[in-house]
PDB file of C-alpha atoms in Angstrom:
ATOM      1  CA  MET A   1     -19.088  63.418 -38.502  1.00  0.00           C
ATOM      2  CA  PRO A   2     -21.398  61.646 -36.075  1.00  0.00           C
ATOM      3  CA  LYS A   3     -19.655  58.408 -37.134  1.00  0.00           C
ATOM      4  CA  ASP A   4     -16.270  59.754 -35.972  1.00  0.00           C
ATOM      5  CA  ASN A   5     -17.821  60.820 -32.668  1.00  0.00           C
ATOM      6  CA  ASN A   6     -19.117  57.292 -32.165  1.00  0.00           C
ATOM      7  CA  ASN A   7     -15.680  55.838 -32.874  1.00  0.00           C
ATOM      8  CA  ARG A   8     -14.037  58.224 -30.426  1.00  0.00           C
ATOM      9  CA  SER A   9     -16.639  57.455 -27.796  1.00  0.00           C
ATOM     10  CA  GLY A  10     -16.097  53.678 -28.280  1.00  0.00           C
ATOM     11  CA  LYS A  11     -12.326  54.064 -27.982  1.00  0.00           C
ATOM     12  CA  LYS A  12     -12.695  56.089 -24.757  1.00  0.00           C
ATOM     13  CA  LYS A  13     -14.898  53.380 -23.242  1.00  0.00           C
ATOM     14  CA  LEU A  14     -12.418  50.692 -24.276  1.00  0.00           C
ATOM     15  CA  LEU A  15      -9.546  52.641 -22.720  1.00  0.00           C
ATOM     16  CA  LEU A  16     -11.527  52.944 -19.475  1.00  0.00           C
ATOM     17  CA  VAL A  17     -12.520  49.256 -19.377  1.00  0.00           C
ATOM     18  CA  LEU A  18      -9.173  47.772 -20.533  1.00  0.00           C
ATOM     19  CA  PRO A  19      -7.296  48.362 -17.223  1.00  0.00           C
ATOM     20  CA  LEU A  20     -10.170  46.754 -15.330  1.00  0.00           C
ATOM     21  CA  ILE A  21      -9.991  43.696 -17.606  1.00  0.00           C
ATOM     22  CA  ILE A  22      -6.213  43.436 -17.110  1.00  0.00           C
ATOM     23  CA  VAL A  23      -6.448  43.816 -13.316  1.00  0.00           C
ATOM     24  CA  GLY A  24      -9.318  41.329 -13.096  1.00  0.00           C
ATOM     25  CA  SER A  25      -7.462  38.746 -15.206  1.00  0.00           C
ATOM     26  CA  SER A  26      -4.323  39.173 -13.088  1.00  0.00           C
ATOM     27  CA  LEU A  27      -6.281  38.609  -9.877  1.00  0.00           C
ATOM     28  CA  ILE A  28      -7.818  35.429 -11.291  1.00  0.00           C
ATOM     29  CA  ILE A  29      -4.375  34.105 -12.331  1.00  0.00           C
ATOM     30  CA  ILE A  30      -2.885  34.938  -8.899  1.00  0.00           C
ATOM     31  CA  SER A  31      -5.807  33.230  -7.128  1.00  0.00           C
ATOM     32  CA  ILE A  32      -5.432  30.054  -9.184  1.00  0.00           C
ATOM     33  CA  ALA A  33      -1.658  29.982  -8.651  1.00  0.00           C
ATOM     34  CA  GLY A  34      -2.136  30.580  -4.917  1.00  0.00           C
ATOM     35  CA  PHE A  35      -4.586  27.699  -4.664  1.00  0.00           C
ATOM     36  CA  PHE A  36      -2.062  25.231  -6.077  1.00  0.00           C
ATOM     37  CA  LEU A  37       1.156  26.663  -4.637  1.00  0.00           C
ATOM     38  CA  TRP A  38       0.217  28.035  -1.207  1.00  0.00           C
ATOM     39  CA  PRO A  39       1.102  25.615   1.644  1.00  0.00           C
ATOM     40  CA  ARG A  40      -1.907  23.831   3.137  1.00  0.00           C
ATOM     41  CA  PRO A  41      -2.476  23.345   6.853  1.00  0.00           C
ATOM     42  CA  ASP A  42      -1.548  19.849   8.058  1.00  0.00           C
ATOM     43  CA  LYS A  43      -5.154  18.916   8.620  1.00  0.00           C
ATOM     44  CA  TYR A  44      -5.747  18.968   4.870  1.00  0.00           C
ATOM     45  CA  LYS A  45      -2.785  16.758   4.007  1.00  0.00           C
ATOM     46  CA  ASN A  46      -3.398  13.116   3.159  1.00  0.00           C
ATOM     47  CA  THR A  47      -1.165  11.175   5.542  1.00  0.00           C
ATOM     48  CA  ALA A  48      -1.896   7.973   3.604  1.00  0.00           C
ATOM     49  CA  LEU A  49       0.561   9.226   0.981  1.00  0.00           C
ATOM     50  CA  LYS A  50       3.402   9.348   3.503  1.00  0.00           C
ATOM     51  CA  PRO A  51       5.300   6.050   3.354  1.00  0.00           C
ATOM     52  CA  ASP A  52       6.230   6.259   7.049  1.00  0.00           C
ATOM     53  CA  VAL A  53       2.582   6.583   8.160  1.00  0.00           C
ATOM     54  CA  PRO A  54       0.641   3.940   6.226  1.00  0.00           C
ATOM     55  CA  ASN A  55      -3.055   3.574   6.965  1.00  0.00           C
ATOM     56  CA  SER A  56      -3.703  -0.010   7.982  1.00  0.00           C
ATOM     57  CA  SER A  57      -6.477  -2.055   6.510  1.00  0.00           C
ATOM     58  CA  ILE A  58      -8.749  -3.951   8.887  1.00  0.00           C
ATOM     59  CA  PRO A  59      -8.940  -7.739   8.483  1.00  0.00           C
ATOM     60  CA  VAL A  60     -12.066  -9.660   7.591  1.00  0.00           C
ATOM     61  CA  ALA A  61     -12.858 -12.772   9.619  1.00  0.00           C
ATOM     62  CA  VAL A  62     -13.179 -15.694   7.204  1.00  0.00           C
ATOM     63  CA  GLU A  63     -13.285 -19.469   7.375  1.00  0.00           C
ATOM     64  CA  PHE A  64     -12.193 -21.600   4.451  1.00  0.00           C
ATOM     65  CA  ASN A  65      -9.558 -24.227   3.736  1.00  0.00           C
ATOM     66  CA  ALA A  66      -6.141 -22.921   2.751  1.00  0.00           C
ATOM     67  CA  PRO A  67      -5.641 -23.386  -0.981  1.00  0.00           C
ATOM     68  CA  GLU A  68      -3.358 -26.032  -2.441  1.00  0.00           C
ATOM     69  CA  LEU A  69      -0.311 -23.963  -3.370  1.00  0.00           C
ATOM     70  CA  THR A  70       3.282 -24.811  -4.177  1.00  0.00           C
ATOM     71  CA  VAL A  71       5.857 -22.088  -4.899  1.00  0.00           C
ATOM     72  CA  LEU A  72       9.659 -21.822  -4.721  1.00  0.00           C
ATOM     73  CA  ASP A  73      12.154 -20.937  -2.036  1.00  0.00           C
ATOM     74  CA  LEU A  74      14.939 -18.558  -3.054  1.00  0.00           C
ATOM     75  CA  ASN A  75      17.216 -21.498  -3.902  1.00  0.00           C
ATOM     76  CA  GLY A  76      14.699 -22.925  -6.366  1.00  0.00           C
ATOM     77  CA  GLY A  77      13.266 -25.683  -4.137  1.00  0.00           C
ATOM     78  CA  SER A  78       9.544 -26.401  -3.942  1.00  0.00           C
ATOM     79  CA  VAL A  79       7.598 -25.242  -0.883  1.00  0.00           C
ATOM     80  CA  SER A  80       3.931 -25.995  -0.226  1.00  0.00           C
ATOM     81  CA  LEU A  81       1.539 -24.350   2.204  1.00  0.00           C
ATOM     82  CA  ARG A  82       0.999 -27.903   3.497  1.00  0.00           C
ATOM     83  CA  ASP A  83       4.581 -27.822   4.788  1.00  0.00           C
ATOM     84  CA  TYR A  84       3.434 -25.348   7.463  1.00  0.00           C
ATOM     85  CA  HIS A  85       0.555 -27.495   8.710  1.00  0.00           C
ATOM     86  CA  GLY A  86       0.411 -27.522  12.521  1.00  0.00           C
ATOM     87  CA  ARG A  87       1.519 -23.902  13.042  1.00  0.00           C
ATOM     88  CA  VAL A  88      -0.066 -20.492  12.596  1.00  0.00           C
ATOM     89  CA  ILE A  89       1.217 -18.632   9.545  1.00  0.00           C
ATOM     90  CA  LEU A  90       0.632 -15.236   7.964  1.00  0.00           C
ATOM     91  CA  VAL A  91       0.769 -15.511   4.173  1.00  0.00           C
ATOM     92  CA  ASN A  92       1.685 -12.151   2.671  1.00  0.00           C
ATOM     93  CA  ASN A  93       1.353 -11.633  -1.103  1.00  0.00           C
ATOM     94  CA  TRP A  94       3.654  -8.805  -2.160  1.00  0.00           C
ATOM     95  CA  ALA A  95       6.111  -7.558  -4.809  1.00  0.00           C
ATOM     96  CA  THR A  96       9.388  -5.625  -4.751  1.00  0.00           C
ATOM     97  CA  TRP A  97       7.934  -2.797  -6.903  1.00  0.00           C
ATOM     98  CA  CYS A  98       4.876  -2.247  -4.674  1.00  0.00           C
ATOM     99  CA  PRO A  99       5.208   0.838  -2.364  1.00  0.00           C
ATOM    100  CA  PRO A 100       2.577  -0.296   0.197  1.00  0.00           C
ATOM    101  CA  CYS A 101       4.302  -3.704   0.350  1.00  0.00           C
ATOM    102  CA  LYS A 102       7.602  -1.992   1.141  1.00  0.00           C
ATOM    103  CA  ALA A 103       5.928   0.198   3.764  1.00  0.00           C
ATOM    104  CA  GLU A 104       4.579  -2.764   5.738  1.00  0.00           C
ATOM    105  CA  MET A 105       7.702  -4.973   5.613  1.00  0.00           C
ATOM    106  CA  PRO A 106       9.382  -3.402   8.693  1.00  0.00           C
ATOM    107  CA  GLU A 107       6.079  -3.851  10.586  1.00  0.00           C
ATOM    108  CA  LEU A 108       5.923  -7.510   9.602  1.00  0.00           C
ATOM    109  CA  GLN A 109       9.562  -8.078  10.569  1.00  0.00           C
ATOM    110  CA  ALA A 110       9.123  -6.402  13.972  1.00  0.00           C
ATOM    111  CA  TYR A 111       6.001  -8.457  14.663  1.00  0.00           C
ATOM    112  CA  PHE A 112       7.774 -11.664  13.649  1.00  0.00           C
ATOM    113  CA  ASP A 113      10.732 -10.862  15.910  1.00  0.00           C
ATOM    114  CA  ASP A 114       8.382 -10.618  18.884  1.00  0.00           C
ATOM    115  CA  HIS A 115       6.253 -13.706  18.123  1.00  0.00           C
ATOM    116  CA  LYS A 116       8.482 -16.230  16.335  1.00  0.00           C
ATOM    117  CA  ASP A 117       8.833 -18.252  19.561  1.00  0.00           C
ATOM    118  CA  GLN A 118       5.077 -18.952  19.507  1.00  0.00           C
ATOM    119  CA  ASP A 119       5.421 -21.463  16.649  1.00  0.00           C
ATOM    120  CA  PHE A 120       4.492 -18.708  14.208  1.00  0.00           C
ATOM    121  CA  MET A 121       5.854 -17.969  10.741  1.00  0.00           C
ATOM    122  CA  ILE A 122       5.348 -15.252   8.148  1.00  0.00           C
ATOM    123  CA  VAL A 123       5.374 -16.640   4.615  1.00  0.00           C
ATOM    124  CA  ALA A 124       5.928 -13.742   2.202  1.00  0.00           C
ATOM    125  CA  ILE A 125       5.213 -14.823  -1.383  1.00  0.00           C
ATOM    126  CA  ASP A 126       6.600 -12.485  -4.035  1.00  0.00           C
ATOM    127  CA  ALA A 127       4.366 -12.055  -7.081  1.00  0.00           C
ATOM    128  CA  GLY A 128       6.413 -12.511 -10.222  1.00  0.00           C
ATOM    129  CA  ASP A 129       9.733 -10.720  -9.588  1.00  0.00           C
ATOM    130  CA  PRO A 130      13.035 -12.326 -10.649  1.00  0.00           C
ATOM    131  CA  THR A 131      14.601 -14.297  -7.796  1.00  0.00           C
ATOM    132  CA  HIS A 132      17.742 -12.118  -7.660  1.00  0.00           C
ATOM    133  CA  GLN A 133      15.566  -9.033  -7.073  1.00  0.00           C
ATOM    134  CA  VAL A 134      13.729 -10.777  -4.253  1.00  0.00           C
ATOM    135  CA  GLN A 135      17.039 -11.897  -2.693  1.00  0.00           C
ATOM    136  CA  ARG A 136      18.354  -8.327  -2.813  1.00  0.00           C
ATOM    137  CA  PHE A 137      15.147  -7.035  -1.201  1.00  0.00           C
ATOM    138  CA  VAL A 138      15.408  -9.624   1.593  1.00  0.00           C
ATOM    139  CA  PHE A 139      18.996  -8.555   2.270  1.00  0.00           C
ATOM    140  CA  GLU A 140      18.255  -4.807   2.190  1.00  0.00           C
ATOM    141  CA  TYR A 141      15.267  -5.111   4.537  1.00  0.00           C
ATOM    142  CA  GLY A 142      16.906  -7.674   6.836  1.00  0.00           C
ATOM    143  CA  LEU A 143      14.007 -10.107   6.568  1.00  0.00           C
ATOM    144  CA  THR A 144      14.339 -13.275   8.643  1.00  0.00           C
ATOM    145  CA  PHE A 145      10.948 -14.890   8.000  1.00  0.00           C
ATOM    146  CA  ASP A 146      10.273 -17.169   5.020  1.00  0.00           C
ATOM    147  CA  VAL A 147      10.313 -15.345   1.681  1.00  0.00           C
ATOM    148  CA  LEU A 148       9.243 -17.363  -1.354  1.00  0.00           C
ATOM    149  CA  ALA A 149       9.189 -16.748  -5.098  1.00  0.00           C
ATOM    150  CA  ASP A 150       6.069 -17.156  -7.213  1.00  0.00           C
ATOM    151  CA  PRO A 151       7.110 -16.511 -10.845  1.00  0.00           C
ATOM    152  CA  ASN A 152       3.678 -17.443 -12.232  1.00  0.00           C
ATOM    153  CA  MET A 153       1.765 -15.509  -9.538  1.00  0.00           C
ATOM    154  CA  ASP A 154      -0.120 -18.659  -8.579  1.00  0.00           C
ATOM    155  CA  ALA A 155      -0.756 -17.371  -5.043  1.00  0.00           C
ATOM    156  CA  LEU A 156      -2.890 -14.495  -6.341  1.00  0.00           C
ATOM    157  CA  THR A 157      -5.006 -16.984  -8.263  1.00  0.00           C
ATOM    158  CA  ALA A 158      -5.166 -19.435  -5.350  1.00  0.00           C
ATOM    159  CA  PHE A 159      -6.458 -16.787  -2.942  1.00  0.00           C
ATOM    160  CA  ARG A 160      -8.636 -15.158  -5.635  1.00  0.00           C
ATOM    161  CA  ASN A 161      -7.260 -11.705  -4.948  1.00  0.00           C
ATOM    162  CA  ASN A 162      -4.999  -9.799  -7.353  1.00  0.00           C
ATOM    163  CA  SER A 163      -4.436  -6.866  -4.984  1.00  0.00           C
ATOM    164  CA  LEU A 164      -1.031  -6.233  -3.419  1.00  0.00           C
ATOM    165  CA  PRO A 165      -0.331  -6.411  -0.616  1.00  0.00           C
ATOM    166  CA  SER A 166      -2.832  -8.985   0.595  1.00  0.00           C
ATOM    167  CA  SER A 167      -2.428 -11.222   3.642  1.00  0.00           C
ATOM    168  CA  TYR A 168      -4.075 -14.274   5.187  1.00  0.00           C
ATOM    169  CA  VAL A 169      -3.791 -15.907   8.590  1.00  0.00           C
ATOM    170  CA  ILE A 170      -3.915 -19.706   8.405  1.00  0.00           C
ATOM    171  CA  ASP A 171      -4.317 -21.593  11.680  1.00  0.00           C
ATOM    172  CA  GLU A 172      -2.774 -24.911  12.768  1.00  0.00           C
ATOM    173  CA  SER A 173      -5.537 -26.932  11.105  1.00  0.00           C
ATOM    174  CA  GLY A 174      -5.046 -25.290   7.697  1.00  0.00           C
ATOM    175  CA  THR A 175      -8.090 -23.004   7.948  1.00  0.00           C
ATOM    176  CA  VAL A 176      -7.837 -19.412   6.742  1.00  0.00           C
ATOM    177  CA  ARG A 177      -9.119 -17.266   9.614  1.00  0.00           C
ATOM    178  CA  LEU A 178      -8.304 -13.658   8.670  1.00  0.00           C
ATOM    179  CA  ALA A 179      -7.895 -11.830   5.366  1.00  0.00           C
ATOM    180  CA  TRP A 180      -6.390  -8.393   4.739  1.00  0.00           C
ATOM    181  CA  THR A 181      -6.250  -6.410   1.503  1.00  0.00           C
ATOM    182  CA  GLY A 182      -3.841  -3.493   1.876  1.00  0.00           C
ATOM    183  CA  VAL A 183      -1.149  -2.451   4.325  1.00  0.00           C
ATOM    184  CA  ILE A 184      -1.126  -4.043   7.793  1.00  0.00           C
ATOM    185  CA  SER A 185       0.097  -2.079  10.802  1.00  0.00           C
ATOM    186  CA  ARG A 186       1.710  -3.541  13.908  1.00  0.00           C
ATOM    187  CA  GLU A 187      -1.341  -2.433  15.877  1.00  0.00           C
ATOM    188  CA  MET A 188      -3.708  -4.458  13.667  1.00  0.00           C
ATOM    189  CA  LEU A 189      -1.449  -7.512  13.908  1.00  0.00           C
ATOM    190  CA  GLU A 190      -1.401  -7.341  17.706  1.00  0.00           C
ATOM    191  CA  LYS A 191      -5.133  -6.783  17.895  1.00  0.00           C
ATOM    192  CA  HIS A 192      -6.291  -9.508  15.489  1.00  0.00           C
ATOM    193  CA  LEU A 193      -3.489 -12.047  15.045  1.00  0.00           C
ATOM    194  CA  THR A 194      -1.921 -12.266  18.512  1.00  0.00           C
ATOM    195  CA  PRO A 195      -5.083 -13.727  20.137  1.00  0.00           C
ATOM    196  CA  LEU A 196      -4.905 -16.636  17.663  1.00  0.00           C
ATOM    197  CA  LEU A 197      -1.298 -17.308  18.733  1.00  0.00           C
ATOM    198  CA  GLU A 198      -2.360 -17.379  22.376  1.00  0.00           C
ATOM    199  CA  ASP A 199      -5.309 -19.793  21.950  1.00  0.00           C
TER     200      ASP A 199
END
């Protein structure tokens, strides 16, 4: 008899506690769902993920001889960095599949449009894509600076940097003066490259 009383008493306690367990579990599930699904204020959003607002990298001042490098133009002819000797160039290592590379291309084109009369050229070297893909990209983005193909990705080896995009300013004497790893904004180009064009 006392055993039955104990069983009844245990069942009553369980019946009293069970709703609390269910309610508590529901609140935990709702809280977790709310954390992931509830809209965040703008100040918590990472604007670096928005392709129209790329965060620009800041260049490093360097001083070394431009590497010996020969790649291909989009018709299959050989082009060397030596061919640009006597003018300031921005070498940009990029690829058609690279989102940050795509994000900075309009910035590079706009900068080139404004400074091409200063004996300046952008030399965009694609890392490993088939030539027809590069040609299509050039057409779609309306690029008017020099775009070259590098099927063996020799430029990445020559500059000792496998990151994309990466860019280098080479002055008239063939000396690398600035190095960027990551997206470049128009503001950074004006601030760091334009003074070299005006020297």
